[in-house]
Tab-separated table of C-alpha atoms in Angstrom:
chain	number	residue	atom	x	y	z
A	225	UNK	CA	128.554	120.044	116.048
A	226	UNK	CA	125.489	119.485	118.302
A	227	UNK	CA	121.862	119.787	116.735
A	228	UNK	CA	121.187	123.129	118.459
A	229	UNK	CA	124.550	124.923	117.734
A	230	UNK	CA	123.509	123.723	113.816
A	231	UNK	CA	120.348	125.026	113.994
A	232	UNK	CA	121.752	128.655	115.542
A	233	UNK	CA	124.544	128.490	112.882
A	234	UNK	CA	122.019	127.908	110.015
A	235	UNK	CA	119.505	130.462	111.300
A	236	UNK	CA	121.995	133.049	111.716
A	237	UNK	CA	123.471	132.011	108.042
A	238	UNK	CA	119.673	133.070	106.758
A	239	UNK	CA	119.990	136.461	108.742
A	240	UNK	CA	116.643	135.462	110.879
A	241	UNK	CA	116.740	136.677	114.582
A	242	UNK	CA	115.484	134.201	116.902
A	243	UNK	CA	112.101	136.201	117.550
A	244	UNK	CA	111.280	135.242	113.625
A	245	UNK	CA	112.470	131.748	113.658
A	246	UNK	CA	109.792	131.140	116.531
A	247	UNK	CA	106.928	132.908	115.078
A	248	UNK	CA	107.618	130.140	111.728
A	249	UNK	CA	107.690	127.765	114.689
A	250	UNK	CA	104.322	128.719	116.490
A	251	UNK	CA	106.965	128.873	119.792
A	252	UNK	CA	107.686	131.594	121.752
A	253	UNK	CA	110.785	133.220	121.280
A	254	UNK	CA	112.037	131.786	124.945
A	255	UNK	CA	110.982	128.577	124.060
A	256	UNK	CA	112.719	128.478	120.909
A	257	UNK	CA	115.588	130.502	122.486
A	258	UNK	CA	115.594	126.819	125.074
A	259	UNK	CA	116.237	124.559	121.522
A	260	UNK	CA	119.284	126.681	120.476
A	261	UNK	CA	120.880	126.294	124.067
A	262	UNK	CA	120.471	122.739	123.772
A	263	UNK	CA	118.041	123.226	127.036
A	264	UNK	CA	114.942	121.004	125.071
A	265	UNK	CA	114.773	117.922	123.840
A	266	UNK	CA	113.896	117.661	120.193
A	267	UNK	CA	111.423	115.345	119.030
A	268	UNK	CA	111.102	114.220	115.521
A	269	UNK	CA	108.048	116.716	115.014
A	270	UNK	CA	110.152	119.333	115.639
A	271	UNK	CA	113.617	118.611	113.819
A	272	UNK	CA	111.082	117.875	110.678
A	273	UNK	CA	109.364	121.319	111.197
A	274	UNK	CA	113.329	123.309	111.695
A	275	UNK	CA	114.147	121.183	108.481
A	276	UNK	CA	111.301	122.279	106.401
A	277	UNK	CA	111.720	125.846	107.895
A	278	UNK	CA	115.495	125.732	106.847
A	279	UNK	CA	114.274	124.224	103.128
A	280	UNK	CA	116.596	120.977	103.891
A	281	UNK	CA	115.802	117.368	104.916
A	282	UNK	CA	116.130	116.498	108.255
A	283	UNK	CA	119.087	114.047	107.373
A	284	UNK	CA	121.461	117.186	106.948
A	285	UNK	CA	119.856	118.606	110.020
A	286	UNK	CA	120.424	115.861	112.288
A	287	UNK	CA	124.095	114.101	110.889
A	288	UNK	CA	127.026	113.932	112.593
A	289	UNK	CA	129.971	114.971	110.279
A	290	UNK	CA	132.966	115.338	112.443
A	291	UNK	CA	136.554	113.901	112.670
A	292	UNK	CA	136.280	114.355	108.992
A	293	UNK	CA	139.341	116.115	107.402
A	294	UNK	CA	139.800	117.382	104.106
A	295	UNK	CA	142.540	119.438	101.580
A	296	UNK	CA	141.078	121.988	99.810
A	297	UNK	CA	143.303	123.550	96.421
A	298	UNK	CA	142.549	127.106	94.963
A	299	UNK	CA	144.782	126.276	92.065
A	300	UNK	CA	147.752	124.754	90.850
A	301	UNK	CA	150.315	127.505	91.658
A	302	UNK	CA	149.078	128.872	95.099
A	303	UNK	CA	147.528	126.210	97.198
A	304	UNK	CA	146.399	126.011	100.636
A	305	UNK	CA	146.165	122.696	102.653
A	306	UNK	CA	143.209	123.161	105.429
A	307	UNK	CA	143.666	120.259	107.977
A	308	UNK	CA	140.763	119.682	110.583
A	309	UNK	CA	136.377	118.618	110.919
A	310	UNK	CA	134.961	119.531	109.101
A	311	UNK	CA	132.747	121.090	111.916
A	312	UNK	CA	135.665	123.841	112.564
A	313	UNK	CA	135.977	124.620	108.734
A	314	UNK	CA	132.324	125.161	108.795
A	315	UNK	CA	132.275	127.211	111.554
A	316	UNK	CA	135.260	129.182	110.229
A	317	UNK	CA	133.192	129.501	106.855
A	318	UNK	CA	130.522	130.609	108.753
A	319	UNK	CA	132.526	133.428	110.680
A	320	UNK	CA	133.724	134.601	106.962
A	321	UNK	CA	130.432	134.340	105.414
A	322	UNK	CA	129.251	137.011	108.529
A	323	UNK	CA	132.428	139.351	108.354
A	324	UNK	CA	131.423	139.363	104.026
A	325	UNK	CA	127.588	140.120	104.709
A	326	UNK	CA	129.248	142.893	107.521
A	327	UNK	CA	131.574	144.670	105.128
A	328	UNK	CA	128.704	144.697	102.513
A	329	UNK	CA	126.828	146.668	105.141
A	330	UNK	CA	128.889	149.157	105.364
A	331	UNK	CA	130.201	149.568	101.970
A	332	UNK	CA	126.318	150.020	101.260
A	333	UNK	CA	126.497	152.944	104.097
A	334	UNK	CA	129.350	154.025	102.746
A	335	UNK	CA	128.080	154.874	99.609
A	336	UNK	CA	124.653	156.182	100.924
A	337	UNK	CA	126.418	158.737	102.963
A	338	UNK	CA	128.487	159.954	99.692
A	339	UNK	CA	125.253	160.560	98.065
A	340	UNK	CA	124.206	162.163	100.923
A	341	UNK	CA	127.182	164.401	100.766
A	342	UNK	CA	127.338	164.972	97.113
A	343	UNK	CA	123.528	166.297	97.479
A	344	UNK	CA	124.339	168.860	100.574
A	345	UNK	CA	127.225	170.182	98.178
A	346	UNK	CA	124.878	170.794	94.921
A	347	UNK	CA	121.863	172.395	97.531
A	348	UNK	CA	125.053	174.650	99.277
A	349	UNK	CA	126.181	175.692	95.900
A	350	UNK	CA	122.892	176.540	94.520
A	351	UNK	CA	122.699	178.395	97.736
A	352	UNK	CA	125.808	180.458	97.522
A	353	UNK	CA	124.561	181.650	93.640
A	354	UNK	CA	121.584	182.931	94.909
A	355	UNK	CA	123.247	184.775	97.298
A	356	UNK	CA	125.664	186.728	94.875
């Protein structure tokens, strides 16, 4: 995975648009947008700034982990063998970790609108005995 797509991926992971990750970089948000498209060159400066901003040393930032493959075991009855980089794993981690934080969203809605509801029903009923 290229620098830029890692620093998207890890920015996204911390739920930060881009607008906030280049206010903590004293960018502007097209100039920051430029580093995520891979359109700037990064100096050493700036991959130690991302780094600290992402509370990790720049090693992590900057390493190349692919063609790395790997088995992964839930347990000793049902297994699952995952076969690939460990770049597409993360990425598919990634893409789970989002579709999680998603349906946490709306459960959260969910239950917001049944209070919601449950409070129009008590007022409506409190109504209708002061009509009678």
């Amino acid at each position: 995975m290229a620098i830029h797509e890692k620093i998207r991926l890890i920015r996204e992971m911390n739920h930060w648009s881009q607008e906030e990750m280049a206010e903590k970089m004293n960018l502007s948000p097209s100039g920051y947008a430029k580093i995520e498209r891979g359109e700037t060159q990064l100096h050493y400066e700036k991959l130690k700034k991302i780094a600290q901003i992402f509370d990790m040393d720049i090693s992590e930032l900057v390493k190349d982990d692919r063609n790395i493959c790997f088995l992964i075991s839930e347990n000793s009855q049902l297994s699952s063998n995952y076969y690939g980089t460990s770049e597409a794993v993360t990425i598919e981690n990634e893409k789970l970790k989002l579709a999680l934080s998603y349906k946490d969203q709306l459960l959260e809605q969910k239950d917001k609108e049944i209070e919601s509801l449950k409070e129009i029903i008590v007022l409506l009923k409190a109504q209708h005995r002061k009509e009678k």
